[in-house]
Coordinates of C-alpha atoms in Angstrom, one line a residue:
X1 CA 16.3 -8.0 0.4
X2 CA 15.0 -9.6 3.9
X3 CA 11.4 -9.8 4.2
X4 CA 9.8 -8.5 7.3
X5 CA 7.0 -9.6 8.9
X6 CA 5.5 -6.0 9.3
X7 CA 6.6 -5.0 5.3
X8 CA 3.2 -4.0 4.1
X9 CA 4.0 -5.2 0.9
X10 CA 2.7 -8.7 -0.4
X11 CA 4.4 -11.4 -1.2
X12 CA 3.4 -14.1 -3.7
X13 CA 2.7 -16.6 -0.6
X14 CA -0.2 -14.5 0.6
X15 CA -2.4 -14.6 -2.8
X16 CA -4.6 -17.1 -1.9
X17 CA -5.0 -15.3 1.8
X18 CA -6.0 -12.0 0.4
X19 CA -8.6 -13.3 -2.4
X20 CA -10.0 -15.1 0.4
X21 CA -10.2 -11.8 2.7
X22 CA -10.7 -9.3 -0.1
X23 CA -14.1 -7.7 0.8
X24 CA -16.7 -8.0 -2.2
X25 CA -18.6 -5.1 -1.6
X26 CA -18.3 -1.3 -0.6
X27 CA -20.4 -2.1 2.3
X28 CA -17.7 -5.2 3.1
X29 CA -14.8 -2.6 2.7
X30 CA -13.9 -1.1 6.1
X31 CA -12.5 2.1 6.2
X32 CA -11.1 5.0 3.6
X33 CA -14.6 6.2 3.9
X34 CA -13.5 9.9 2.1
X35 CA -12.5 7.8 -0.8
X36 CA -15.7 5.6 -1.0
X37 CA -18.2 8.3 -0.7
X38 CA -16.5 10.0 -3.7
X39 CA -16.1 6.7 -5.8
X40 CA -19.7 5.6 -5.1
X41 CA -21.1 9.1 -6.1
X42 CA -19.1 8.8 -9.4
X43 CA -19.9 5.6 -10.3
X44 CA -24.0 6.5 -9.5
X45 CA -22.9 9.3 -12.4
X46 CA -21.9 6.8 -14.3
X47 CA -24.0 4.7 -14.4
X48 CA -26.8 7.1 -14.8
X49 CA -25.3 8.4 -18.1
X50 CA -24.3 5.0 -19.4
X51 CA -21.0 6.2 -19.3
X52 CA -17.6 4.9 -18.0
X53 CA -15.6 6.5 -15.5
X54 CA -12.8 9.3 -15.4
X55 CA -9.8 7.7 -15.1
X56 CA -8.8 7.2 -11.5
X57 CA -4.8 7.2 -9.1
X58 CA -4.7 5.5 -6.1
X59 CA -2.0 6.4 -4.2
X60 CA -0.5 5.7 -0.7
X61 CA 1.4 3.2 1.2
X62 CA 1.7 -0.6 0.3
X63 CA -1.0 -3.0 2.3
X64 CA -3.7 0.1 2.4
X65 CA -6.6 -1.9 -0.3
X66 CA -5.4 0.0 -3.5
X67 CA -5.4 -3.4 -5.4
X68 CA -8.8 -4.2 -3.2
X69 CA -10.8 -1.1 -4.4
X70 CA -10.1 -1.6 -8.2
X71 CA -11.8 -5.1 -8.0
X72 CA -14.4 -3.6 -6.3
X73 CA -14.6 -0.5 -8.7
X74 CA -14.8 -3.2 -11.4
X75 CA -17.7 -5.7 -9.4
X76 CA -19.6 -2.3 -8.9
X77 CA -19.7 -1.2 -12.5
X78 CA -20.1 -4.9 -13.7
X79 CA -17.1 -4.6 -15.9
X80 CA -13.8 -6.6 -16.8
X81 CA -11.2 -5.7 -14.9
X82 CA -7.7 -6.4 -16.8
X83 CA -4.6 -6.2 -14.0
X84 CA -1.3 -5.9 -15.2
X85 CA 2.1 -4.0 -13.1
X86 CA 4.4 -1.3 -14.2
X87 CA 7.6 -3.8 -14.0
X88 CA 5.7 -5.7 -17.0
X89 CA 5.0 -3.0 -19.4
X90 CA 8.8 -2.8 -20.1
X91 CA 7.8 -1.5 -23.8
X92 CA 5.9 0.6 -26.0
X93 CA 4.9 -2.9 -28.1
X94 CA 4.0 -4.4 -24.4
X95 CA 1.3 -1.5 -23.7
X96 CA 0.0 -1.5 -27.5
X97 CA -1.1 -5.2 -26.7
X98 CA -2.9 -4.7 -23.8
X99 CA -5.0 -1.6 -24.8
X100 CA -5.8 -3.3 -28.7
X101 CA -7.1 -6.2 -26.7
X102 CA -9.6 -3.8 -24.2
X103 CA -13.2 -4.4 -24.7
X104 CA -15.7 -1.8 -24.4
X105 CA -16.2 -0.8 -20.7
X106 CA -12.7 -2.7 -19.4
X107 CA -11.0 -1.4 -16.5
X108 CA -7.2 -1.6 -16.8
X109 CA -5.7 -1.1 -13.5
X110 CA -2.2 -0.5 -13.2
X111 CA -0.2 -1.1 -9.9
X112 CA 3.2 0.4 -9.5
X113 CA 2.2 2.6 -12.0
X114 CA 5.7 5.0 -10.4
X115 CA 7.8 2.0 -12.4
X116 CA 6.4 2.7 -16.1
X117 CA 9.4 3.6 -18.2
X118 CA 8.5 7.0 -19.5
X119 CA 8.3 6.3 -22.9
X120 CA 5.5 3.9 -22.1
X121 CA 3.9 6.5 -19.8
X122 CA 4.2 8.8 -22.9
X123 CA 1.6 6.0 -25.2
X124 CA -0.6 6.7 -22.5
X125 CA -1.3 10.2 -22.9
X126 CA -3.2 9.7 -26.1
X127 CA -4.9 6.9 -24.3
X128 CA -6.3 8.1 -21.4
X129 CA -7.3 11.3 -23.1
X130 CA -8.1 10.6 -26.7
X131 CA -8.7 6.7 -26.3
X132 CA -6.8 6.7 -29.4
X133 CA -3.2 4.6 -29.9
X134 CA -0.8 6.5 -31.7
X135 CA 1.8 4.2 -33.9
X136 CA 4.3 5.4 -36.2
X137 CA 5.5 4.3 -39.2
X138 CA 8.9 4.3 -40.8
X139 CA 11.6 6.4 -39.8
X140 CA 13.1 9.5 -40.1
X141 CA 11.2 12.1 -42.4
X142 CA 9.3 9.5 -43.9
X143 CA 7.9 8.8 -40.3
X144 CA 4.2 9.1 -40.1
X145 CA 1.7 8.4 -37.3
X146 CA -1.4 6.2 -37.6
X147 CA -4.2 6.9 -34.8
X148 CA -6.2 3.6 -34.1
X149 CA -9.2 4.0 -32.2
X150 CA -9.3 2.3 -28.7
X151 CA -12.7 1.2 -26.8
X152 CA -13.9 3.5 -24.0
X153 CA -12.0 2.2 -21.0
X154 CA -11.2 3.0 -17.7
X155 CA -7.4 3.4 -16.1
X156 CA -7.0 2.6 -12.5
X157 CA -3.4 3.3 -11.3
X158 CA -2.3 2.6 -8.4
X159 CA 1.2 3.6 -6.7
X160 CA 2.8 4.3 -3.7
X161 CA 5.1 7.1 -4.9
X162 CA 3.5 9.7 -6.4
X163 CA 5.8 11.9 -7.1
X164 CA 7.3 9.4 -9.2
X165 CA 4.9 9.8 -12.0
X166 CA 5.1 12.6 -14.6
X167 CA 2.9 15.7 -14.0
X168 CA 1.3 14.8 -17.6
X169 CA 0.3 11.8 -16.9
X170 CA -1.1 12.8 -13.4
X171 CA -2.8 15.9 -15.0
X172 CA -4.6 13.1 -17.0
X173 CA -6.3 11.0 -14.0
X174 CA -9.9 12.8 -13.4
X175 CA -10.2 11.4 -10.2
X176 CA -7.1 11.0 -7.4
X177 CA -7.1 9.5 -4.3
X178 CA -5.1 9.4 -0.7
X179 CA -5.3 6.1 1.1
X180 CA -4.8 6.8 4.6
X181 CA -3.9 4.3 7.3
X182 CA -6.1 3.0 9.6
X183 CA -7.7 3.8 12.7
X184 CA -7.2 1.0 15.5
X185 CA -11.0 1.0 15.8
X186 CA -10.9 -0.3 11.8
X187 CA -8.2 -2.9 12.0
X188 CA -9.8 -4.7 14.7
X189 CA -13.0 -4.8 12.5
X190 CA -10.7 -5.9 9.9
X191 CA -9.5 -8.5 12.3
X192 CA -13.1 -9.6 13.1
X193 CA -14.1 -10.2 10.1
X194 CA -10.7 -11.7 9.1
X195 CA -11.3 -14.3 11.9
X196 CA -14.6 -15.3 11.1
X197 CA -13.5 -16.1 7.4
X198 CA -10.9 -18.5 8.4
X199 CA -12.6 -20.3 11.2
X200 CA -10.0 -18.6 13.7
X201 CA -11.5 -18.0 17.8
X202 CA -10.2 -14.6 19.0
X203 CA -11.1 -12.5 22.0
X204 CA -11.0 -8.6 21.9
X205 CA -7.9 -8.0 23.7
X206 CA -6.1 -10.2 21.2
X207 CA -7.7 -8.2 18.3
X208 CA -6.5 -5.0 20.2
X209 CA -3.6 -5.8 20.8
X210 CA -3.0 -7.1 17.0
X211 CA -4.3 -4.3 15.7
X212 CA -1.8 -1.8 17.8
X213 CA 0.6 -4.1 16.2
X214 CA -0.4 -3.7 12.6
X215 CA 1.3 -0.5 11.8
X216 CA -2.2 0.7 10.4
X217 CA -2.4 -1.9 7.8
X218 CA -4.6 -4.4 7.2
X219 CA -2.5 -6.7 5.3
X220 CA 0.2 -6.9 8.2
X221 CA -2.6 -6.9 10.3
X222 CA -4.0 -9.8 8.5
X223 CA -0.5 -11.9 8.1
X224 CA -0.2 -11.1 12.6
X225 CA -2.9 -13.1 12.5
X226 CA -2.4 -16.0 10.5
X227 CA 1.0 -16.4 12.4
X228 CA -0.9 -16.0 16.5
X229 CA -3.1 -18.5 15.1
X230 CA -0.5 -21.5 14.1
X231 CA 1.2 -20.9 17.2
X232 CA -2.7 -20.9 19.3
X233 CA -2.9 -24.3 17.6
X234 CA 0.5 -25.5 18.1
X235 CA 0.9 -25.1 21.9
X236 CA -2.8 -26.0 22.7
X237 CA -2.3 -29.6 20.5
X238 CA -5.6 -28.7 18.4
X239 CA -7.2 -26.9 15.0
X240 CA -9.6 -25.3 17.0
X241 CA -7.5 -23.4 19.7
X242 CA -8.4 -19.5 19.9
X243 CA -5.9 -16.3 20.1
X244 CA -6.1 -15.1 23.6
X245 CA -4.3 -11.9 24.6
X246 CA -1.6 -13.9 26.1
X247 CA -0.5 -15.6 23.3
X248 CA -1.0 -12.4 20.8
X249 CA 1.6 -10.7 23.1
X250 CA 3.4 -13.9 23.7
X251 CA 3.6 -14.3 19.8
X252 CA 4.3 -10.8 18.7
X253 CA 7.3 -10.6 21.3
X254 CA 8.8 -14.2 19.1
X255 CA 8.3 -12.7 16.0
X256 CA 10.2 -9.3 17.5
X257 CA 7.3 -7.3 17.0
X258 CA 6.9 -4.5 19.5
X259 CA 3.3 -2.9 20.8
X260 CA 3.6 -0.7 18.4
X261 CA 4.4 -2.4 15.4
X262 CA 8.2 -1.8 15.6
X263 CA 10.2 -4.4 14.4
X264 CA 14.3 -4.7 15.0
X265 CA 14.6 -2.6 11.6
X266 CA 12.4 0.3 12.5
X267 CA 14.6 0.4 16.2
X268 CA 17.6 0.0 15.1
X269 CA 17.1 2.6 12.4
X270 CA 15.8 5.2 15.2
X271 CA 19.0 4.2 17.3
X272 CA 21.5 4.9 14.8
X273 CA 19.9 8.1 14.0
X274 CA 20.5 8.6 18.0
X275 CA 23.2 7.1 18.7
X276 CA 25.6 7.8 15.6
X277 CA 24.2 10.8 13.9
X278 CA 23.3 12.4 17.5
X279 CA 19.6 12.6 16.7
X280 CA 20.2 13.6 13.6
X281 CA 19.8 14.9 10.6
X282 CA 20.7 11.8 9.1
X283 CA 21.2 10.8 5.4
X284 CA 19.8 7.6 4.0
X285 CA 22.8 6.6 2.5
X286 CA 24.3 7.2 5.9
X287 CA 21.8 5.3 7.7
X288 CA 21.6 2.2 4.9
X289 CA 25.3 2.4 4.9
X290 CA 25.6 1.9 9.0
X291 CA 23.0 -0.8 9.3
X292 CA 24.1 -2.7 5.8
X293 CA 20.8 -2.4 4.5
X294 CA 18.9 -1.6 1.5
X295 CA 18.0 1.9 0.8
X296 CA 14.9 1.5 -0.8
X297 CA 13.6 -1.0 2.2
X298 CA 14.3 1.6 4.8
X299 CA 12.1 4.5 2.9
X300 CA 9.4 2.7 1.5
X301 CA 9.2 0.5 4.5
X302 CA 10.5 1.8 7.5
X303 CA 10.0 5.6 7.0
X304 CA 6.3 5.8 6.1
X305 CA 5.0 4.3 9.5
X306 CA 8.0 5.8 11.8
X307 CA 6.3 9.3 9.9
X308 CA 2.9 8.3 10.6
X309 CA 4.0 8.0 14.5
X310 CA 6.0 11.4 15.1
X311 CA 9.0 9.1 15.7
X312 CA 10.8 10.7 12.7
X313 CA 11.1 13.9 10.6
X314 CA 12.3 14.3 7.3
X315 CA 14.2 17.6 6.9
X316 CA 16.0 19.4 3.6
X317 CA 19.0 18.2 5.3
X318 CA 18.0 14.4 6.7
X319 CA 16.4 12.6 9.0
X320 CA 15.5 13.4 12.4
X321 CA 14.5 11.5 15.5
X322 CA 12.0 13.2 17.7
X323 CA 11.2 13.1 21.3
X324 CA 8.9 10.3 21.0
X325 CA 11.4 8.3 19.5
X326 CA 13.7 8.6 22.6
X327 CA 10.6 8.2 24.6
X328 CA 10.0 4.7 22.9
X329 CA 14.0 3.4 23.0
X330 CA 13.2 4.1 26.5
X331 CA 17.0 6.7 25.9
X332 CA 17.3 10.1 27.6
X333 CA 16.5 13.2 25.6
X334 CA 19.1 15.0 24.7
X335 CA 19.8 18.4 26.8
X336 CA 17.7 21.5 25.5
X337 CA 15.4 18.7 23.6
X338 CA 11.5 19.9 24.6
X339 CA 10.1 16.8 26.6
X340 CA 6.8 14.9 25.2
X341 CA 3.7 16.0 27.1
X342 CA 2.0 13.0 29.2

């Protein structure tokens, strides 16, 4: 699979980026305000009881801060945090020997939590509801299950596809959240702060027109920057060069990156919609199968932020391009198509 420069998902390169952006308090955190005035009350509950907290999902698209606000869950209740990923619990035994080894008060966040096998999802139940771990013995009619007591824990999940996970084991999380993406306003605070923690010299424009770039994601928003900034430095001969507006657009047009965010993919996925399915509907297959690309890239990539712009409609029947995605290919709208409003 090809990696974009806009895919809000991270890649094992940008690690020691993101520890070194990854705000270390509420107050640090911009944005999702919904989600942080409800955390903050239940973790004032809490703490007030002496208790741990309900079990918490955190859902949305890739880049949003899931990851970000379980470390910052953990720092606020002053407990261990204890990160693991849905692709490595591949068994039962695999889940059994991370909640044995929980200490009182542990957090265990979960990310991709849509990729648990469901038998694993299953050992959870008991888990998350009873803290108890239920193992059985033997086989057959001589089967019998042994209940051993787990320490009073905390499960943060986090996933972007929701309806991936059973309707148990969501029933079971006390507390579920919606990331949403970002406001332009917030990515160029994002981008402020950003700047100032790696030494970088921007202007507002620049951070403007990064952050109408970003596709409402601070990670991409974050990785536009890193990449204006080497080329700042290259063509001025010096460390200390800053990002001025010229070079952000000047950079974003090299890396094929439109005002908006688009990249090649997300056009060339709105013009075959267009331009072989006639505006659609369109099915995924169809629209992997034209372009030779991955399914999976195109939905959980692609899809979420053409949504998020009105560029595209999914239908029962397929995938539709709207007005403003003729509007943005710069192609004529089709005869009885209703015309975007100025």
């Amino acid at each position: 699979m090809r990696k974009h420069i806009t895919d809000p998902a991270s890649g094992p390169e940008e690690i020691d980026l993101e520890l070194t952006l990854r705000p270390r308090s509420f107050s640090e955190y911009v944005g999702q305000e919904p989600v942080k005035r409800n955390l903050s009350v239940s973790m004032a509950a809490a703490r007030m009881r002496a208790d741990v907290l309900e079990h918490i999902l955190l859902a949305g698209p890739p880049g949003l801060g899931k990851t970000t606000l379980a470390h910052l869950i953990a720092r606020e209740m002053q407990a261990n945090l204890r990160a693991t990923s849905g692709p490595a619990i591949e068994r039962v035994g695999d889940l059994a020997s991370i909640l044995t080894n929980l200490e009182d008060q542990d957090i265990l966040f979960i990310d991709e939590a849509h990729r648990l096998p469901r038998v694993v999802e299953e050992v959870l139940y008991p888990a998350m509801e009873e803290r108890s771990l239920d193992i059985v013995l033997g086989k057959g009619t001589a089967a019998r299950t042994l209940k051993l007591p787990l320490p009073r824990f905390t499960l943060i999940a986090a996933t972007t596809r929701s309806g991936l996970l059973s309707s148990p084991l969501r029933s079971r999380f006390g507390q579920s959240f919606r990331l949403a993406f970002y406001a332009e306003e917030e990515i160029e605070q994002i981008l402020a702060r950003s700047a100032s923690l790696l030494s970088i010299t921007i202007d507002a424009p620049a951070r403007r027109t990064i952050a109408c770039a970003s596709r409402m994601t601070p990670r991409v928003a974050n990785r536009l920057l890193k990449r204006l900034r080497d080329l700042a430095q290259v063509e001025a001969g010096n460390a200390d060069a800053a990002i001025s507006q010229q070079i952000a657009e000047r950079g974003l047009q090299m890396l094929g990156v439109d005002e908006r965010g688009l990249e090649e993919l997300d056009r060339a996925v709105l013009a075959t919609i267009i331009e072989r399915f006639h505006g659609g509907p369109a099915g995924l297959s169809g629209i992997a199968a034209v372009l030779n690309e991955d399914e999976g890239t195109i939905e959980d990539v692609v899809e979420p932020y053409l949504l998020q712009l009105g560029m595209l409609e999914r239908t029962a029947r397929g995938r539709v391009a709207t007005p403003a995605a003729y509007t943005h290919l710069n192609l004529p709208l089709p005869e009885g198509q209703p015309t975007l409003l100025p």
